[in-house]
Amino acid sequence: MCGIAGIASLDRIDRAAIAPRLARALDRLAPRGPDGQGTWIDGDCALGHTRLAVIDLSAAGGQPMARHGLVIVYNGEIYNFASLRAELEALGHIFESSTDTEILLAGWRQWGEALLPRLRGMFAFALWDPGARELVLVRDRFGKKPLLYAADGAGLAFASDLVALDRLRASSTGIDPVALRLLFTLRFVPEPWSIRPGVAKLPAGHLLRFADGEAALGRWYDPATDRPQVPADSDGVLAGLRDRFDAAVADRLVADVPVGVYLSGGIDSALVAASMIRRQTAVRSFTVGFEGAAPYYEERPAARTVARHLGTDHTEIVIGADAALGAMDAVFDGLDEPFADSSAVPSYLLARETRRHVTVALAGDGADEVFAGYRKHRAETYAAAYQALPGWLRRGLIEPASASLPESKTDPVREGLRRLRRFVAHAGKSPAARQAGLYRLLGEADLDRLLIAPAPAPDLEGMIAGLRRAAGTEDPINAMLTADMALGLPGDMLVKVDRMSMANGLEVRCPFLDHRLVAYAAALPGGLKLGRAGGKLILRRAFADRLPRAVFRRPKKGFELPIAPWLTGPLADRVRRAIDPGRLARQGIFRPDLPRAWSRDLIAGRRDTSEPLWTLIAFQAWADRHGGGA
């Protein structure tokens, strides 16, 4: 993994002016690549790179890399680089290093854009063609690696990180009002928006060509067209799944540095570890738990059971409240825009401790989006039954009664009531509206109460309806999963994984997001993934012999922070600072009444408002660091 930044200009680049700006951008990216930095500047383009050495640790693997008449800066891993190299050597290409970076240069020279479907891996790269004076930006199929850009009449700038891009452009002012509204709608800013006006995220599976002052954006990967044939018989389906998953894990074990695995005790990471142990005699595994936390948040006992069954060399990381609080600033430092998934905190601490032992860790991320593992997916199986109830019963009795139910994640009964309340609030809607409602943090009325500046209200339901249609299937579960893969996965899950691991110089690889496995799963009927007994049905069937039966029976747990009790306890001061009326007045962004009401409700135990409060805290932490704070 690495960090990349650069700029292509229509005017001649002033080396004396651009070099210090590029250096400041690379300083920001240094945690992503602690093993070295490099720059390349000519009259039309300046490129910078920070390196985390994983394959070919020699100086020959440094970047920017100029070969085959092209120059590249690249962040990621190409797992099939060895077979591509053999193919290119047979075509007459000669290589000077053993890196996957050089494969991209030779492959682009040989095949151009047709190289991209051949790649297996995670990547974001910028390739400069001096002869054509063209800059090409490319992002992997599912958005595992970040890439942001800003284009204007003078040129195009890009970086792995928004703060680095601000430094490169010498611009760090302004807040996009639409992105801000989306932040308080979703808890994250989805692609292609960013919190900065004029800055966009290159969407997953897209590339951008910049030449002669024109930026042309296009899609190179469309999941809807990537549907392999699947066997007609059940045994063949299961065998195909096992083969693809094991191949995905095997690909991700290729490295010239130590490799470990995150182990939560749930199905996903346990299956990754089980596949690893079939290929190597020693596997290092790592899990994290909160000292003194409610059982809802504790994963160590389950992970310990899996580690013993598999025989991994297991490390438990115990996080006390003081350690988590002490990491807050480091977490917010690692985020380049406001991001309100509180599980970023344990993710950071897990990555920090894991990095003390290994440079690469495999993880189970992506399995929920691919195989229907979230509770919201299971709720879909009950929505039709709920809608079959008489309207007078739903609207006249059930919905008003559920709206007044107490909620809390620290008590099992109240947690169950919280889930019931959330289900009832959306179960009677259309599929797209139901999915949008389960994503939504604040409704439009609350957004209007909170935000001072008027902004076009993004049509979240319409956005999700479009994503579901793009799936090209009538299967409602597969349509839902396609929308999750396009919205929540690159906007939330992969942002958390990338930013928190890269803040610690740790590379995390996700076998469940191997595109061959994803395409195979998408070609299977939704009923094979989700039923009334829960999600990931086909995983439970295909791998039943690899793990104890109890692992497959455990209820789904989120990798979350016990944020509600902390916001009324050790984090209460952060709440007070975030909602301070004087500060809000100076900022001119938020009205104070709604945040004050959130705080009162949480303290009184009337309603769990921890998520909107945490979102405001996350925004204020970003604003303090990068502009917009007061």
Coordinates of C-alpha atoms in Angstrom, one line a residue, residues 372 377 380-381 468 473-482 525-527 529-530:
A372 CA -26.4 -10.8 2.8
H377 CA -31.0 -8.1 4.9
E380 CA -36.3 -8.1 4.1
T381 CA -37.6 -11.6 4.6
R468 CA -31.1 -1.5 -7.7
T473 CA -32.0 -8.4 -12.0
E474 CA -35.6 -9.0 -10.7
D475 CA -34.2 -10.8 -7.6
P476 CA -35.0 -8.3 -4.8
I477 CA -32.2 -9.6 -2.5
N478 CA -29.5 -9.3 -5.2
A479 CA -30.8 -5.9 -6.1
M480 CA -30.5 -4.8 -2.5
L481 CA -26.9 -6.2 -2.3
T482 CA -25.9 -4.5 -5.5
P525 CA -30.3 -16.5 -6.5
G526 CA -30.8 -14.3 -3.4
G527 CA -32.6 -17.2 -1.7
K529 CA -27.8 -16.3 0.6
L530 CA -30.7 -15.2 2.7

